[in-house]
């Protein structure tokens, strides 16, 4: 049976037919054809939420020949996008005018996050947020809640109901913000521990210990975050680092004995390959060395960095220095839920520094590259047997302007660049989560 167009809500066992693209390693150049696999008439066989086979449709093994076929031709089938840093509690903060980081937090962000003490409010926003990700073809995200435990119970519960792979945590903040948002070093530790026990490893959920940033965390709170990180197997750590000059200055004032900003986190034992540092815009050479030595991840949030006037991420410099890099929206400092728009802004930020980020690399980064940065490349980010069937279908002709532009596209790279530069949620024609079509 072939189901074209309509939403398929049935069993997850099926074959998707379309143009299939997946990456095998980081592309080194615009024409690095060895970095990806592509089938012009391809097929992805899905069973029990996982990919069991992919290749040319004509080569589909007999084992899968009896499965229902969903025909997405001429759509481009890719692994679902991965957003490596976002704040779900900032859906009503995005697009706030006129400030840079510290004023933006105080004026727009903290008052909104205070509302997440209310579990019903948190549930409503978490639901809107995850539905928006599905509309945008984002199947995994690394997410900050508010400081309230209830905000994360709501988020994890909604993500679990959708079968999505999510990494998230309650923000730790015991100073430097309105009282309604503050925890204590001890209550933050206890609430994080309770959330880990309730949700980490449940279905496809993972916990990230989430000290907001040094300005809102006492040394004792950071130390307890480090203790928790050592105690709990497989959890992540996420925080912000070196985003804004006033922020750096205030951090060094609050931590006068620190060698630099990163040293505040390093002293607390927070570095490592499961540690994600948002922004990393103004790093010193020593901070870069420590990031590389610990294989900590530098997360590039281009729409946030331009919107808040924070600075230009040194993508190629950090990558070439051997520091793991990831790409992220940073909603609501960032201005779009779309990873296509995020990649388009990444291109512009790199251009401002004299580097032309090639479209193979940006699509790699949004899929397998981010999965790799999250130590999850064996589970998500690729169209390979054993990976989850988190898949999206892209339409390069989604708008009249794209259709006109595509008339002169001559290569897969051209098409990807049109998608990232002109595309948005209208280019995402289907989103599958563990084989279930949710868009
Ligand atoms: N630094 C501390 N908190 C935040 C936040 O919510 N957004 C951004 N962009 N930077 C931060
Ligand atoms: Zn952030």
mmCIF file of C-alpha atoms in Angstrom, residues 240-416:
data_model
loop_
_atom_site.group_PDB
_atom_site.id
_atom_site.type_symbol
_atom_site.label_atom_id
_atom_site.label_comp_id
_atom_site.label_asym_id
_atom_site.label_seq_id
_atom_site.Cartn_x
_atom_site.Cartn_y
_atom_site.Cartn_z
ATOM 1 C CA UNK A 240 26.589 29.543 29.213
ATOM 2 C CA UNK A 241 30.165 30.739 28.686
ATOM 3 C CA UNK A 242 31.754 33.936 27.435
ATOM 4 C CA UNK A 243 28.785 35.392 25.579
ATOM 5 C CA UNK A 244 28.983 39.104 26.320
ATOM 6 C CA UNK A 245 31.730 41.479 27.531
ATOM 7 C CA UNK A 246 29.737 42.846 30.501
ATOM 8 C CA UNK A 247 28.912 39.268 31.512
ATOM 9 C CA UNK A 248 32.589 38.277 31.453
ATOM 10 C CA UNK A 249 33.559 41.341 33.505
ATOM 11 C CA UNK A 250 30.861 40.660 36.112
ATOM 12 C CA UNK A 251 31.851 36.979 36.317
ATOM 13 C CA UNK A 252 35.487 37.857 37.013
ATOM 14 C CA UNK A 253 34.338 40.383 39.641
ATOM 15 C CA UNK A 254 32.251 37.680 41.370
ATOM 16 C CA UNK A 255 35.050 35.086 41.092
ATOM 17 C CA UNK A 256 38.212 37.149 41.695
ATOM 18 C CA UNK A 257 40.493 34.152 42.102
ATOM 19 C CA UNK A 258 39.469 32.530 38.779
ATOM 20 C CA UNK A 259 42.099 32.558 36.024
ATOM 21 C CA UNK A 260 39.360 33.290 33.487
ATOM 22 C CA UNK A 261 35.635 32.613 32.962
ATOM 23 C CA UNK A 262 36.018 28.917 32.096
ATOM 24 C CA UNK A 263 38.158 28.387 35.180
ATOM 25 C CA UNK A 264 35.060 29.048 37.323
ATOM 26 C CA UNK A 265 33.432 25.943 35.794
ATOM 27 C CA UNK A 266 36.691 24.003 35.645
ATOM 28 C CA UNK A 267 37.305 24.452 39.378
ATOM 29 C CA UNK A 268 33.889 22.901 40.024
ATOM 30 C CA UNK A 269 34.705 19.882 37.829
ATOM 31 C CA UNK A 270 32.184 20.745 35.126
ATOM 32 C CA UNK A 271 34.270 20.160 31.961
ATOM 33 C CA UNK A 272 34.115 17.038 29.815
ATOM 34 C CA UNK A 273 32.800 15.525 26.629
ATOM 35 C CA UNK A 274 29.186 15.578 27.833
ATOM 36 C CA UNK A 275 29.487 19.246 28.843
ATOM 37 C CA UNK A 276 27.921 21.809 26.519
ATOM 38 C CA UNK A 277 28.972 25.439 26.723
ATOM 39 C CA UNK A 278 26.661 27.869 24.965
ATOM 40 C CA UNK A 279 28.240 30.754 23.003
ATOM 41 C CA UNK A 280 32.049 30.657 23.686
ATOM 42 C CA UNK A 281 32.481 33.940 21.788
ATOM 43 C CA UNK A 282 35.390 35.629 23.542
ATOM 44 C CA UNK A 283 37.593 32.781 24.727
ATOM 45 C CA UNK A 284 41.224 33.279 25.728
ATOM 46 C CA UNK A 285 43.902 30.924 24.431
ATOM 47 C CA UNK A 286 43.976 29.175 27.804
ATOM 48 C CA UNK A 287 40.224 28.648 27.726
ATOM 49 C CA UNK A 288 40.480 27.147 24.239
ATOM 50 C CA UNK A 289 43.245 24.823 25.388
ATOM 51 C CA UNK A 290 41.153 23.675 28.344
ATOM 52 C CA UNK A 291 38.088 23.138 26.134
ATOM 53 C CA UNK A 292 40.133 21.016 23.747
ATOM 54 C CA UNK A 293 41.921 19.045 26.444
ATOM 55 C CA UNK A 294 38.608 18.172 28.129
ATOM 56 C CA UNK A 295 36.729 17.733 24.800
ATOM 57 C CA UNK A 296 34.020 20.068 26.089
ATOM 58 C CA UNK A 297 31.555 21.185 23.428
ATOM 59 C CA UNK A 298 31.358 24.796 22.170
ATOM 60 C CA UNK A 299 27.785 25.532 21.061
ATOM 61 C CA UNK A 300 27.319 28.048 18.232
ATOM 62 C CA UNK A 301 24.071 30.030 18.576
ATOM 63 C CA UNK A 302 24.222 32.391 15.594
ATOM 64 C CA UNK A 303 20.779 34.021 15.603
ATOM 65 C CA UNK A 304 21.125 34.752 19.313
ATOM 66 C CA UNK A 305 24.617 36.139 18.937
ATOM 67 C CA UNK A 306 23.605 38.616 16.245
ATOM 68 C CA UNK A 307 20.230 39.458 17.839
ATOM 69 C CA UNK A 308 21.725 40.234 21.259
ATOM 70 C CA UNK A 309 24.788 41.871 19.666
ATOM 71 C CA UNK A 310 27.039 39.429 21.521
ATOM 72 C CA UNK A 311 29.748 38.653 18.979
ATOM 73 C CA UNK A 312 30.917 36.352 16.186
ATOM 74 C CA UNK A 313 31.603 32.663 16.919
ATOM 75 C CA UNK A 314 34.941 31.402 15.578
ATOM 76 C CA UNK A 315 33.456 28.252 14.030
ATOM 77 C CA UNK A 316 36.333 27.187 11.813
ATOM 78 C CA UNK A 317 38.952 28.253 14.351
ATOM 79 C CA UNK A 318 37.438 26.222 17.197
ATOM 80 C CA UNK A 319 36.738 23.246 14.929
ATOM 81 C CA UNK A 320 40.283 23.261 13.545
ATOM 82 C CA UNK A 321 41.671 23.534 17.078
ATOM 83 C CA UNK A 322 40.033 20.170 17.809
ATOM 84 C CA UNK A 323 37.233 21.516 20.013
ATOM 85 C CA UNK A 324 33.889 19.739 19.453
ATOM 86 C CA UNK A 325 31.353 22.209 18.035
ATOM 87 C CA UNK A 326 27.557 22.106 17.876
ATOM 88 C CA UNK A 327 24.912 24.351 16.304
ATOM 89 C CA UNK A 328 21.855 25.682 18.118
ATOM 90 C CA UNK A 329 18.943 28.101 18.052
ATOM 91 C CA UNK A 330 19.222 29.454 21.606
ATOM 92 C CA UNK A 331 15.533 30.335 21.511
ATOM 93 C CA UNK A 332 14.496 32.881 22.937
ATOM 94 C CA UNK A 333 17.757 34.911 22.677
ATOM 95 C CA UNK A 334 17.815 33.308 19.243
ATOM 96 C CA UNK A 335 15.210 34.432 16.765
ATOM 97 C CA UNK A 336 14.064 31.247 15.050
ATOM 98 C CA UNK A 337 12.976 27.706 15.916
ATOM 99 C CA UNK A 338 14.137 26.668 12.441
ATOM 100 C CA UNK A 339 17.502 24.970 12.088
ATOM 101 C CA UNK A 340 17.452 26.050 8.426
ATOM 102 C CA UNK A 341 17.283 29.701 9.540
ATOM 103 C CA UNK A 342 19.936 28.958 12.171
ATOM 104 C CA UNK A 343 22.263 27.556 9.502
ATOM 105 C CA UNK A 344 21.570 30.560 7.279
ATOM 106 C CA UNK A 345 22.654 32.873 10.113
ATOM 107 C CA UNK A 346 25.687 30.665 10.821
ATOM 108 C CA UNK A 347 26.745 31.173 7.233
ATOM 109 C CA UNK A 348 26.486 34.966 7.613
ATOM 110 C CA UNK A 349 28.390 35.000 10.907
ATOM 111 C CA UNK A 350 31.179 32.961 9.309
ATOM 112 C CA UNK A 351 31.177 35.276 6.288
ATOM 113 C CA UNK A 352 31.707 38.256 8.630
ATOM 114 C CA UNK A 353 34.906 36.522 9.737
ATOM 115 C CA UNK A 354 36.016 35.640 6.199
ATOM 116 C CA UNK A 355 34.971 31.976 6.197
ATOM 117 C CA UNK A 356 32.330 30.506 3.867
ATOM 118 C CA UNK A 357 30.651 27.649 5.728
ATOM 119 C CA UNK A 358 29.730 25.156 3.014
ATOM 120 C CA UNK A 359 26.202 23.711 2.827
ATOM 121 C CA UNK A 360 27.342 20.114 3.175
ATOM 122 C CA UNK A 361 28.984 21.044 6.446
ATOM 123 C CA UNK A 362 25.998 22.990 7.767
ATOM 124 C CA UNK A 363 23.603 20.096 7.004
ATOM 125 C CA UNK A 364 26.117 17.679 8.518
ATOM 126 C CA UNK A 365 26.300 19.915 11.595
ATOM 127 C CA UNK A 366 22.502 20.029 12.071
ATOM 128 C CA UNK A 367 22.311 16.228 11.898
ATOM 129 C CA UNK A 368 25.230 13.863 12.443
ATOM 130 C CA UNK A 369 27.597 16.618 13.643
ATOM 131 C CA UNK A 370 25.311 17.651 16.490
ATOM 132 C CA UNK A 371 24.612 14.000 17.317
ATOM 133 C CA UNK A 372 28.343 13.444 17.552
ATOM 134 C CA UNK A 373 28.783 16.501 19.786
ATOM 135 C CA UNK A 374 26.118 14.986 22.064
ATOM 136 C CA UNK A 375 27.908 11.586 22.067
ATOM 137 C CA UNK A 376 24.784 10.151 20.415
ATOM 138 C CA UNK A 377 25.930 9.467 16.855
ATOM 139 C CA UNK A 378 25.123 5.772 17.286
ATOM 140 C CA UNK A 379 21.461 6.618 18.029
ATOM 141 C CA UNK A 380 20.409 9.741 16.099
ATOM 142 C CA UNK A 381 21.560 12.075 13.330
ATOM 143 C CA UNK A 382 22.136 9.484 10.595
ATOM 144 C CA UNK A 383 20.055 7.286 8.327
ATOM 145 C CA UNK A 384 21.736 4.062 9.274
ATOM 146 C CA UNK A 385 20.553 0.713 10.612
ATOM 147 C CA UNK A 386 20.126 0.830 14.414
ATOM 148 C CA UNK A 387 19.567 4.601 14.493
ATOM 149 C CA UNK A 388 16.159 5.842 15.589
ATOM 150 C CA UNK A 389 13.779 6.541 12.719
ATOM 151 C CA UNK A 390 13.791 10.291 13.458
ATOM 152 C CA UNK A 391 13.454 11.529 9.902
ATOM 153 C CA UNK A 392 12.299 14.586 8.015
ATOM 154 C CA UNK A 393 11.236 15.265 4.459
ATOM 155 C CA UNK A 394 12.302 18.524 2.843
ATOM 156 C CA UNK A 395 10.690 20.317 -0.089
ATOM 157 C CA UNK A 396 13.076 22.591 -2.011
ATOM 158 C CA UNK A 397 10.151 24.000 -4.009
ATOM 159 C CA UNK A 398 8.062 24.997 -0.967
ATOM 160 C CA UNK A 399 7.562 28.623 -2.014
ATOM 161 C CA UNK A 400 7.335 30.419 -5.359
ATOM 162 C CA UNK A 401 10.652 32.178 -4.693
ATOM 163 C CA UNK A 402 12.370 28.863 -3.947
ATOM 164 C CA UNK A 403 10.902 27.330 -7.094
ATOM 165 C CA UNK A 404 12.288 30.166 -9.221
ATOM 166 C CA UNK A 405 15.706 29.964 -7.553
ATOM 167 C CA UNK A 406 15.851 26.182 -7.882
ATOM 168 C CA UNK A 407 15.647 26.509 -11.672
ATOM 169 C CA UNK A 408 19.355 27.377 -11.676
ATOM 170 C CA UNK A 409 20.460 24.925 -8.977
ATOM 171 C CA UNK A 410 22.912 22.466 -10.497
ATOM 172 C CA UNK A 411 23.989 20.252 -7.618
ATOM 173 C CA UNK A 412 22.905 18.779 -4.310
ATOM 174 C CA UNK A 413 25.016 21.455 -2.612
ATOM 175 C CA UNK A 414 23.148 24.192 -4.486
ATOM 176 C CA UNK A 415 19.839 22.700 -3.394
ATOM 177 C CA UNK A 416 20.903 22.483 0.254
#
